[in-house]
Amino acid sequence: MTGIAAPRMRGGSMPSSFQTDRLTHVELTWVEKQIEYWIRFGQDVQETILDRRRRVLSFRPGTTFAFVRWASNDFGTIISRIDIVRAITPGEAYQTLPFVRPGGDILLKIESWPKVERVLQLIDAIEALSLDPAEAAPDYWRHVHNRLSAGQDARRYSRDQHQAWLKRRRIAP
């Protein structure tokens, strides 16, 4: 063992290359009709282009973003997944996620295209209310995860729910 793996599993310090970096980095890949990783919503603060197929987007602590991964081979889709993640503050506990460094607070993790499509529809519905999905209550994304994982329909996000979240966020420490 290298000594790095154990602390990271507990949400401890990041590898030395990221200790001075407060950002959460997401590596995106786009190979038409083979591998398509993209950000559905979330405000990045930095973009690094690695090559013509790969780039890295970086997010400030506290930023919520949706990371969509889709891949296929000659026989069809092999992965279809969406993760809604809150970027963490250094020293905060986190879960690891492929292509996300160091990791984040995973609010929603859904696999299989029908469920991913349902999450995308719910995101569209939030945008139809003229709200930014990145500003939606984290509890809403946890609700969507739990309901879809149980094979049930999730409630739609409402303006009243959003106003309650904004008020709660103002008074929370």
Short mmCIF file of N, CA and C in Angstrom, two decimals:
data_model
loop_
_atom_site.label_atom_id
_atom_site.label_comp_id
_atom_site.label_asym_id
_atom_site.label_seq_id
_atom_site.Cartn_x
_atom_site.Cartn_y
_atom_site.Cartn_z
N MET A 1 0.83 -1.19 0.00
CA MET A 1 0.00 0.00 0.00
C MET A 1 0.87 1.25 0.00
N THR A 2 0.35 2.30 -0.55
CA THR A 2 1.13 3.53 -0.68
C THR A 2 1.01 4.44 0.52
N GLY A 3 0.00 4.25 1.36
CA GLY A 3 -0.21 5.13 2.49
C GLY A 3 -1.18 6.25 2.15
N ILE A 4 -1.46 6.45 0.87
CA ILE A 4 -2.39 7.50 0.45
C ILE A 4 -3.82 6.98 0.46
N ALA A 5 -4.03 5.71 0.14
CA ALA A 5 -5.37 5.16 -0.03
C ALA A 5 -6.18 5.19 1.26
N ALA A 6 -5.62 4.81 2.37
CA ALA A 6 -6.39 4.73 3.61
C ALA A 6 -6.95 6.09 4.04
N PRO A 7 -6.17 7.18 4.09
CA PRO A 7 -6.76 8.45 4.49
C PRO A 7 -7.85 8.93 3.53
N ARG A 8 -7.70 8.71 2.22
CA ARG A 8 -8.70 9.15 1.25
C ARG A 8 -10.01 8.41 1.44
N MET A 9 -9.95 7.14 1.83
CA MET A 9 -11.18 6.36 2.01
C MET A 9 -12.00 6.94 3.16
N ARG A 10 -11.35 7.55 4.10
CA ARG A 10 -12.05 8.15 5.23
C ARG A 10 -12.37 9.62 4.96
N GLY A 11 -12.07 10.11 3.77
CA GLY A 11 -12.34 11.51 3.46
C GLY A 11 -11.25 12.42 4.00
N GLY A 12 -10.08 11.88 4.24
CA GLY A 12 -8.97 12.65 4.79
C GLY A 12 -8.30 13.51 3.74
N SER A 13 -7.01 13.73 3.94
CA SER A 13 -6.29 14.63 3.06
C SER A 13 -6.21 14.07 1.65
N MET A 14 -6.15 15.00 0.70
CA MET A 14 -6.05 14.63 -0.70
C MET A 14 -4.59 14.37 -1.05
N PRO A 15 -4.32 13.70 -2.16
CA PRO A 15 -2.95 13.52 -2.60
C PRO A 15 -2.26 14.88 -2.71
N SER A 16 -0.95 14.91 -2.56
CA SER A 16 -0.21 16.16 -2.47
C SER A 16 -0.44 17.09 -3.65
N SER A 17 -0.71 16.58 -4.84
CA SER A 17 -0.90 17.45 -5.99
C SER A 17 -2.15 18.31 -5.86
N PHE A 18 -3.10 17.97 -4.97
CA PHE A 18 -4.32 18.73 -4.83
C PHE A 18 -4.44 19.44 -3.47
N GLN A 19 -3.41 19.34 -2.61
CA GLN A 19 -3.55 19.90 -1.27
C GLN A 19 -3.72 21.42 -1.28
N THR A 20 -3.15 22.11 -2.25
CA THR A 20 -3.29 23.56 -2.29
C THR A 20 -4.45 23.98 -3.19
N ASP A 21 -5.10 23.05 -3.83
CA ASP A 21 -6.18 23.33 -4.76
C ASP A 21 -7.53 23.10 -4.07
N ARG A 22 -8.35 24.12 -3.96
CA ARG A 22 -9.63 24.01 -3.29
C ARG A 22 -10.75 23.57 -4.23
N LEU A 23 -10.46 23.41 -5.50
CA LEU A 23 -11.48 23.11 -6.49
C LEU A 23 -11.73 21.61 -6.63
N THR A 24 -12.92 21.28 -7.12
CA THR A 24 -13.26 19.91 -7.48
C THR A 24 -13.14 19.82 -9.00
N HIS A 25 -12.39 18.85 -9.49
CA HIS A 25 -12.10 18.72 -10.92
C HIS A 25 -12.85 17.53 -11.50
N VAL A 26 -13.48 17.75 -12.66
CA VAL A 26 -14.24 16.70 -13.34
C VAL A 26 -13.68 16.53 -14.74
N GLU A 27 -13.21 15.32 -15.04
CA GLU A 27 -12.67 15.04 -16.37
C GLU A 27 -13.79 14.60 -17.30
N LEU A 28 -13.93 15.30 -18.40
CA LEU A 28 -14.97 15.02 -19.38
C LEU A 28 -14.33 14.46 -20.65
N THR A 29 -15.00 13.47 -21.24
CA THR A 29 -14.52 12.85 -22.47
C THR A 29 -15.67 12.84 -23.47
N TRP A 30 -15.34 13.08 -24.74
CA TRP A 30 -16.35 13.02 -25.78
C TRP A 30 -15.76 12.34 -27.01
N VAL A 31 -16.16 11.08 -27.23
CA VAL A 31 -15.82 10.35 -28.45
C VAL A 31 -17.18 9.99 -29.04
N GLU A 32 -17.55 10.70 -30.08
CA GLU A 32 -18.89 10.60 -30.67
C GLU A 32 -19.39 9.16 -30.77
N LYS A 33 -20.55 8.91 -30.18
CA LYS A 33 -21.26 7.63 -30.20
C LYS A 33 -20.51 6.48 -29.51
N GLN A 34 -19.48 6.81 -28.71
CA GLN A 34 -18.76 5.79 -27.95
C GLN A 34 -18.70 6.14 -26.47
N ILE A 35 -18.13 7.30 -26.16
CA ILE A 35 -18.01 7.76 -24.77
C ILE A 35 -18.43 9.22 -24.75
N GLU A 36 -19.43 9.53 -23.96
CA GLU A 36 -19.91 10.90 -23.86
C GLU A 36 -20.13 11.23 -22.39
N TYR A 37 -19.19 11.98 -21.79
CA TYR A 37 -19.29 12.44 -20.41
C TYR A 37 -19.46 13.95 -20.48
N TRP A 38 -20.51 14.48 -19.83
CA TRP A 38 -20.74 15.91 -19.88
C TRP A 38 -21.38 16.40 -18.59
N ILE A 39 -21.36 17.72 -18.43
CA ILE A 39 -21.98 18.38 -17.28
C ILE A 39 -23.32 18.92 -17.76
N ARG A 40 -24.39 18.52 -17.09
CA ARG A 40 -25.74 18.97 -17.48
C ARG A 40 -26.05 20.34 -16.88
N PHE A 41 -25.65 20.57 -15.62
CA PHE A 41 -25.77 21.90 -15.03
C PHE A 41 -24.68 22.07 -14.00
N GLY A 42 -24.45 23.31 -13.61
CA GLY A 42 -23.42 23.64 -12.63
C GLY A 42 -22.47 24.66 -13.23
N GLN A 43 -22.05 25.62 -12.40
CA GLN A 43 -21.20 26.70 -12.87
C GLN A 43 -19.73 26.39 -12.61
N ASP A 44 -19.00 26.08 -13.68
CA ASP A 44 -17.57 25.83 -13.52
C ASP A 44 -16.82 27.16 -13.46
N VAL A 45 -15.65 27.14 -12.86
CA VAL A 45 -14.84 28.35 -12.74
C VAL A 45 -13.54 28.25 -13.54
N GLN A 46 -13.25 27.05 -14.04
CA GLN A 46 -12.01 26.87 -14.78
C GLN A 46 -12.18 25.70 -15.73
N GLU A 47 -11.57 25.84 -16.91
CA GLU A 47 -11.59 24.75 -17.88
C GLU A 47 -10.17 24.52 -18.38
N THR A 48 -9.75 23.26 -18.39
CA THR A 48 -8.44 22.89 -18.90
C THR A 48 -8.65 21.88 -20.02
N ILE A 49 -8.20 22.21 -21.21
CA ILE A 49 -8.35 21.30 -22.35
C ILE A 49 -7.12 20.41 -22.39
N LEU A 50 -7.35 19.10 -22.27
CA LEU A 50 -6.25 18.13 -22.28
C LEU A 50 -5.88 17.73 -23.71
N ASP A 51 -6.88 17.45 -24.53
CA ASP A 51 -6.70 17.16 -25.94
C ASP A 51 -8.05 17.38 -26.62
N ARG A 52 -8.17 17.02 -27.89
CA ARG A 52 -9.43 17.33 -28.59
C ARG A 52 -10.62 16.53 -28.09
N ARG A 53 -10.41 15.50 -27.29
CA ARG A 53 -11.50 14.68 -26.78
C ARG A 53 -11.71 14.80 -25.28
N ARG A 54 -10.76 15.38 -24.58
CA ARG A 54 -10.85 15.43 -23.12
C ARG A 54 -10.58 16.83 -22.60
N ARG A 55 -11.32 17.17 -21.55
CA ARG A 55 -11.10 18.44 -20.85
C ARG A 55 -11.46 18.26 -19.39
N VAL A 56 -11.01 19.17 -18.57
CA VAL A 56 -11.29 19.13 -17.14
C VAL A 56 -11.99 20.42 -16.76
N LEU A 57 -13.17 20.30 -16.13
CA LEU A 57 -13.88 21.46 -15.59
C LEU A 57 -13.68 21.45 -14.08
N SER A 58 -13.53 22.64 -13.52
CA SER A 58 -13.29 22.77 -12.08
C SER A 58 -14.41 23.58 -11.45
N PHE A 59 -14.81 23.17 -10.23
CA PHE A 59 -15.92 23.79 -9.52
C PHE A 59 -15.47 24.25 -8.14
N ARG A 60 -16.00 25.39 -7.70
CA ARG A 60 -15.72 25.89 -6.35
C ARG A 60 -16.43 25.05 -5.31
N PRO A 61 -15.91 25.04 -4.07
CA PRO A 61 -16.60 24.32 -2.99
C PRO A 61 -18.03 24.83 -2.82
N GLY A 62 -18.94 23.89 -2.60
CA GLY A 62 -20.35 24.23 -2.42
C GLY A 62 -21.16 24.24 -3.69
N THR A 63 -20.50 24.22 -4.85
CA THR A 63 -21.20 24.22 -6.13
C THR A 63 -21.83 22.86 -6.38
N THR A 64 -23.08 22.85 -6.84
CA THR A 64 -23.76 21.61 -7.19
C THR A 64 -23.73 21.47 -8.71
N PHE A 65 -23.42 20.27 -9.19
CA PHE A 65 -23.38 20.03 -10.63
C PHE A 65 -23.90 18.63 -10.94
N ALA A 66 -24.37 18.45 -12.18
CA ALA A 66 -24.84 17.15 -12.65
C ALA A 66 -23.83 16.62 -13.66
N PHE A 67 -23.33 15.42 -13.39
CA PHE A 67 -22.32 14.77 -14.23
C PHE A 67 -22.98 13.56 -14.89
N VAL A 68 -23.07 13.60 -16.21
CA VAL A 68 -23.73 12.54 -16.97
C VAL A 68 -22.66 11.73 -17.70
N ARG A 69 -22.78 10.39 -17.59
CA ARG A 69 -21.85 9.50 -18.28
C ARG A 69 -22.63 8.51 -19.12
N TRP A 70 -22.24 8.40 -20.38
CA TRP A 70 -22.86 7.45 -21.29
C TRP A 70 -21.76 6.83 -22.14
N ALA A 71 -21.81 5.53 -22.33
CA ALA A 71 -20.84 4.85 -23.20
C ALA A 71 -21.52 3.67 -23.88
N SER A 72 -21.00 3.33 -25.05
CA SER A 72 -21.55 2.18 -25.78
C SER A 72 -20.44 1.44 -26.48
N ASN A 73 -20.79 0.24 -26.95
CA ASN A 73 -19.88 -0.54 -27.79
C ASN A 73 -20.67 -1.02 -29.00
N ASP A 74 -20.16 -1.99 -29.72
CA ASP A 74 -20.83 -2.48 -30.93
C ASP A 74 -22.19 -3.11 -30.64
N PHE A 75 -22.43 -3.49 -29.39
CA PHE A 75 -23.67 -4.18 -29.05
C PHE A 75 -24.70 -3.29 -28.38
N GLY A 76 -24.36 -2.03 -28.13
CA GLY A 76 -25.31 -1.10 -27.52
C GLY A 76 -24.73 -0.37 -26.32
N THR A 77 -25.60 0.25 -25.56
CA THR A 77 -25.20 1.04 -24.40
C THR A 77 -24.62 0.14 -23.31
N ILE A 78 -23.48 0.54 -22.76
CA ILE A 78 -22.88 -0.23 -21.68
C ILE A 78 -22.94 0.53 -20.34
N ILE A 79 -23.09 1.85 -20.39
CA ILE A 79 -23.29 2.63 -19.16
C ILE A 79 -24.12 3.85 -19.49
N SER A 80 -25.05 4.12 -18.62
CA SER A 80 -25.87 5.32 -18.69
C SER A 80 -26.08 5.74 -17.24
N ARG A 81 -25.52 6.88 -16.86
CA ARG A 81 -25.53 7.25 -15.44
C ARG A 81 -25.53 8.76 -15.27
N ILE A 82 -26.19 9.22 -14.23
CA ILE A 82 -26.13 10.64 -13.85
C ILE A 82 -25.87 10.71 -12.34
N ASP A 83 -24.96 11.61 -11.99
CA ASP A 83 -24.65 11.87 -10.59
C ASP A 83 -24.82 13.37 -10.36
N ILE A 84 -25.54 13.72 -9.32
CA ILE A 84 -25.64 15.12 -8.91
C ILE A 84 -24.79 15.23 -7.65
N VAL A 85 -23.80 16.10 -7.74
CA VAL A 85 -22.74 16.16 -6.74
C VAL A 85 -22.57 17.59 -6.24
N ARG A 86 -22.29 17.72 -4.94
CA ARG A 86 -21.92 19.01 -4.36
C ARG A 86 -20.42 19.00 -4.16
N ALA A 87 -19.72 19.98 -4.74
CA ALA A 87 -18.26 20.07 -4.58
C ALA A 87 -17.96 20.35 -3.11
N ILE A 88 -16.93 19.71 -2.61
CA ILE A 88 -16.62 19.77 -1.18
C ILE A 88 -15.57 20.84 -0.87
N THR A 89 -15.55 21.23 0.40
CA THR A 89 -14.52 22.11 0.94
C THR A 89 -13.38 21.22 1.42
N PRO A 90 -12.12 21.62 1.22
CA PRO A 90 -11.02 20.80 1.71
C PRO A 90 -11.18 20.47 3.20
N GLY A 91 -10.94 19.21 3.53
CA GLY A 91 -11.08 18.74 4.90
C GLY A 91 -12.46 18.18 5.21
N GLU A 92 -13.42 18.41 4.35
CA GLU A 92 -14.78 17.91 4.52
C GLU A 92 -14.84 16.45 4.05
N ALA A 93 -15.68 15.65 4.69
CA ALA A 93 -15.86 14.26 4.27
C ALA A 93 -16.48 14.23 2.87
N TYR A 94 -16.12 13.20 2.09
CA TYR A 94 -16.66 13.09 0.73
C TYR A 94 -16.69 11.64 0.29
N GLN A 95 -17.45 11.39 -0.79
CA GLN A 95 -17.47 10.09 -1.43
C GLN A 95 -16.66 10.21 -2.72
N THR A 96 -16.01 9.13 -3.10
CA THR A 96 -15.26 9.15 -4.35
C THR A 96 -16.17 8.81 -5.51
N LEU A 97 -15.80 9.28 -6.66
CA LEU A 97 -16.59 9.11 -7.87
C LEU A 97 -15.62 9.09 -9.05
N PRO A 98 -15.75 8.14 -9.98
CA PRO A 98 -14.84 8.12 -11.12
C PRO A 98 -14.84 9.45 -11.87
N PHE A 99 -13.68 9.92 -12.23
CA PHE A 99 -13.46 11.13 -13.02
C PHE A 99 -13.73 12.42 -12.25
N VAL A 100 -13.96 12.33 -10.94
CA VAL A 100 -14.17 13.51 -10.11
C VAL A 100 -13.08 13.50 -9.04
N ARG A 101 -12.24 14.54 -9.01
CA ARG A 101 -11.14 14.61 -8.06
C ARG A 101 -11.34 15.81 -7.14
N PRO A 102 -11.30 15.68 -5.86
CA PRO A 102 -11.03 14.47 -5.11
C PRO A 102 -12.28 13.61 -4.95
N GLY A 103 -13.44 14.15 -5.09
CA GLY A 103 -14.71 13.48 -4.89
C GLY A 103 -15.73 14.54 -4.53
N GLY A 104 -16.84 14.15 -3.93
CA GLY A 104 -17.84 15.13 -3.55
C GLY A 104 -18.93 14.53 -2.70
N ASP A 105 -19.89 15.35 -2.36
CA ASP A 105 -21.07 14.91 -1.62
C ASP A 105 -22.09 14.49 -2.68
N ILE A 106 -22.27 13.19 -2.86
CA ILE A 106 -23.16 12.68 -3.90
C ILE A 106 -24.60 12.79 -3.41
N LEU A 107 -25.38 13.65 -4.07
CA LEU A 107 -26.77 13.87 -3.70
C LEU A 107 -27.69 12.89 -4.43
N LEU A 108 -27.30 12.49 -5.64
CA LEU A 108 -28.11 11.59 -6.45
C LEU A 108 -27.18 10.75 -7.30
N LYS A 109 -27.48 9.46 -7.39
CA LYS A 109 -26.71 8.54 -8.23
C LYS A 109 -27.72 7.60 -8.88
N ILE A 110 -27.92 7.75 -10.18
CA ILE A 110 -28.92 6.96 -10.90
C ILE A 110 -28.27 6.31 -12.11
N GLU A 111 -28.58 5.03 -12.32
CA GLU A 111 -28.09 4.28 -13.48
C GLU A 111 -29.26 3.73 -14.27
N SER A 112 -29.05 3.44 -15.52
CA SER A 112 -29.99 2.91 -16.53
C SER A 112 -30.70 4.07 -17.22
N TRP A 113 -30.76 3.97 -18.54
CA TRP A 113 -31.25 5.09 -19.34
C TRP A 113 -32.67 5.56 -18.96
N PRO A 114 -33.65 4.69 -18.74
CA PRO A 114 -34.99 5.19 -18.40
C PRO A 114 -34.98 6.08 -17.15
N LYS A 115 -34.21 5.70 -16.14
CA LYS A 115 -34.14 6.50 -14.91
C LYS A 115 -33.33 7.78 -15.13
N VAL A 116 -32.24 7.68 -15.89
CA VAL A 116 -31.45 8.87 -16.21
C VAL A 116 -32.30 9.86 -16.99
N GLU A 117 -33.07 9.35 -17.94
CA GLU A 117 -33.95 10.22 -18.74
C GLU A 117 -34.97 10.91 -17.84
N ARG A 118 -35.49 10.21 -16.85
CA ARG A 118 -36.46 10.80 -15.91
C ARG A 118 -35.81 11.92 -15.12
N VAL A 119 -34.57 11.75 -14.68
CA VAL A 119 -33.85 12.81 -13.96
C VAL A 119 -33.66 14.01 -14.88
N LEU A 120 -33.29 13.77 -16.13
CA LEU A 120 -33.11 14.87 -17.08
C LEU A 120 -34.42 15.63 -17.29
N GLN A 121 -35.55 14.91 -17.30
CA GLN A 121 -36.86 15.57 -17.42
C GLN A 121 -37.15 16.43 -16.19
N LEU A 122 -36.79 15.95 -15.00
CA LEU A 122 -37.00 16.72 -13.78
C LEU A 122 -36.11 17.98 -13.77
N ILE A 123 -34.91 17.86 -14.31
CA ILE A 123 -34.02 19.03 -14.44
C ILE A 123 -34.65 20.04 -15.38
N ASP A 124 -35.18 19.55 -16.51
CA ASP A 124 -35.86 20.44 -17.46
C ASP A 124 -37.05 21.14 -16.81
N ALA A 125 -37.78 20.43 -15.96
CA ALA A 125 -38.94 21.01 -15.29
C ALA A 125 -38.52 22.13 -14.33
N ILE A 126 -37.38 21.96 -13.66
CA ILE A 126 -36.87 23.02 -12.78
C ILE A 126 -36.49 24.23 -13.61
N GLU A 127 -35.83 24.00 -14.73
CA GLU A 127 -35.46 25.12 -15.61
C GLU A 127 -36.70 25.80 -16.18
N ALA A 128 -37.78 25.06 -16.40
CA ALA A 128 -39.03 25.65 -16.90
C ALA A 128 -39.63 26.62 -15.88
N LEU A 129 -39.27 26.46 -14.60
CA LEU A 129 -39.71 27.39 -13.55
C LEU A 129 -38.80 28.62 -13.47
N SER A 130 -37.86 28.72 -14.41
CA SER A 130 -36.85 29.79 -14.43
C SER A 130 -35.94 29.73 -13.21
N LEU A 131 -35.67 28.53 -12.74
CA LEU A 131 -34.75 28.31 -11.63
C LEU A 131 -33.54 27.54 -12.13
N ASP A 132 -32.40 27.79 -11.50
CA ASP A 132 -31.18 27.06 -11.81
C ASP A 132 -31.18 25.75 -11.03
N PRO A 133 -31.11 24.60 -11.69
CA PRO A 133 -31.10 23.32 -10.96
C PRO A 133 -29.96 23.22 -9.95
N ALA A 134 -28.87 23.93 -10.19
CA ALA A 134 -27.74 23.92 -9.26
C ALA A 134 -28.10 24.60 -7.94
N GLU A 135 -29.13 25.42 -7.95
CA GLU A 135 -29.57 26.13 -6.74
C GLU A 135 -30.72 25.40 -6.04
N ALA A 136 -31.17 24.29 -6.59
CA ALA A 136 -32.27 23.54 -5.97
C ALA A 136 -31.81 22.95 -4.64
N ALA A 137 -32.75 22.70 -3.77
CA ALA A 137 -32.45 22.14 -2.45
C ALA A 137 -31.77 20.78 -2.58
N PRO A 138 -30.65 20.57 -1.89
CA PRO A 138 -29.98 19.25 -1.93
C PRO A 138 -30.92 18.12 -1.50
N ASP A 139 -31.83 18.40 -0.56
CA ASP A 139 -32.78 17.39 -0.12
C ASP A 139 -33.68 16.93 -1.27
N TYR A 140 -33.95 17.82 -2.22
CA TYR A 140 -34.77 17.42 -3.36
C TYR A 140 -34.06 16.35 -4.18
N TRP A 141 -32.75 16.53 -4.43
CA TRP A 141 -32.01 15.55 -5.22
C TRP A 141 -31.92 14.22 -4.48
N ARG A 142 -31.81 14.26 -3.15
CA ARG A 142 -31.82 13.01 -2.38
C ARG A 142 -33.18 12.33 -2.49
N HIS A 143 -34.26 13.13 -2.47
CA HIS A 143 -35.62 12.59 -2.65
C HIS A 143 -35.74 11.89 -4.01
N VAL A 144 -35.27 12.56 -5.06
CA VAL A 144 -35.34 11.98 -6.41
C VAL A 144 -34.56 10.67 -6.45
N HIS A 145 -33.36 10.66 -5.88
CA HIS A 145 -32.56 9.43 -5.84
C HIS A 145 -33.33 8.30 -5.16
N ASN A 146 -33.86 8.58 -3.98
CA ASN A 146 -34.56 7.53 -3.21
C ASN A 146 -35.80 7.02 -3.93
N ARG A 147 -36.60 7.92 -4.50
CA ARG A 147 -37.82 7.48 -5.17
C ARG A 147 -37.53 6.67 -6.43
N LEU A 148 -36.61 7.16 -7.27
CA LEU A 148 -36.31 6.44 -8.50
C LEU A 148 -35.62 5.11 -8.21
N SER A 149 -34.79 5.07 -7.18
CA SER A 149 -34.13 3.81 -6.80
C SER A 149 -35.16 2.78 -6.35
N ALA A 150 -36.27 3.26 -5.77
CA ALA A 150 -37.33 2.36 -5.32
C ALA A 150 -38.36 2.07 -6.41
N GLY A 151 -38.12 2.61 -7.62
CA GLY A 151 -39.03 2.36 -8.73
C GLY A 151 -40.31 3.18 -8.68
N GLN A 152 -40.27 4.30 -7.98
CA GLN A 152 -41.45 5.15 -7.87
C GLN A 152 -41.17 6.51 -8.51
N ASP A 153 -42.24 7.27 -8.75
CA ASP A 153 -42.10 8.60 -9.33
C ASP A 153 -41.70 9.60 -8.25
N ALA A 154 -40.84 10.53 -8.64
CA ALA A 154 -40.43 11.60 -7.74
C ALA A 154 -41.37 12.79 -7.90
N ARG A 155 -41.56 13.53 -6.82
CA ARG A 155 -42.33 14.77 -6.91
C ARG A 155 -41.55 15.80 -7.73
N ARG A 156 -42.27 16.68 -8.37
CA ARG A 156 -41.62 17.78 -9.09
C ARG A 156 -41.22 18.85 -8.09
N TYR A 157 -40.16 19.55 -8.39
CA TYR A 157 -39.68 20.66 -7.57
C TYR A 157 -40.63 21.84 -7.78
N SER A 158 -40.94 22.56 -6.70
CA SER A 158 -41.88 23.68 -6.82
C SER A 158 -41.21 24.98 -6.37
N ARG A 159 -41.81 26.09 -6.76
CA ARG A 159 -41.32 27.40 -6.32
C ARG A 159 -41.41 27.54 -4.80
N ASP A 160 -42.50 27.02 -4.21
CA ASP A 160 -42.65 27.08 -2.75
C ASP A 160 -41.53 26.31 -2.06
N GLN A 161 -41.22 25.14 -2.57
CA GLN A 161 -40.14 24.34 -2.00
C GLN A 161 -38.81 25.10 -2.13
N HIS A 162 -38.62 25.77 -3.26
CA HIS A 162 -37.39 26.52 -3.47
C HIS A 162 -37.30 27.71 -2.50
N GLN A 163 -38.41 28.41 -2.33
CA GLN A 163 -38.41 29.55 -1.39
C GLN A 163 -38.11 29.08 0.03
N ALA A 164 -38.68 27.95 0.43
CA ALA A 164 -38.41 27.40 1.76
C ALA A 164 -36.93 27.06 1.90
N TRP A 165 -36.33 26.48 0.87
CA TRP A 165 -34.91 26.15 0.89
C TRP A 165 -34.06 27.41 1.03
N LEU A 166 -34.40 28.46 0.29
CA LEU A 166 -33.62 29.70 0.37
C LEU A 166 -33.69 30.30 1.78
N LYS A 167 -34.88 30.26 2.39
CA LYS A 167 -35.02 30.78 3.75
C LYS A 167 -34.23 29.94 4.74
N ARG A 168 -34.29 28.63 4.60
CA ARG A 168 -33.57 27.73 5.49
C ARG A 168 -32.06 27.94 5.35
N ARG A 169 -31.61 28.14 4.14
CA ARG A 169 -30.17 28.34 3.88
C ARG A 169 -29.67 29.65 4.52
N ARG A 170 -30.54 30.67 4.52
CA ARG A 170 -30.17 31.96 5.12
C ARG A 170 -29.96 31.88 6.63
N ILE A 171 -30.75 31.05 7.31
CA ILE A 171 -30.64 31.01 8.77
C ILE A 171 -29.72 29.91 9.27
N ALA A 172 -29.34 28.98 8.40
CA ALA A 172 -28.44 27.89 8.83
C ALA A 172 -27.03 28.43 8.99
N PRO A 173 -26.29 27.92 9.99
CA PRO A 173 -24.91 28.40 10.20
C PRO A 173 -23.97 28.01 9.09
#
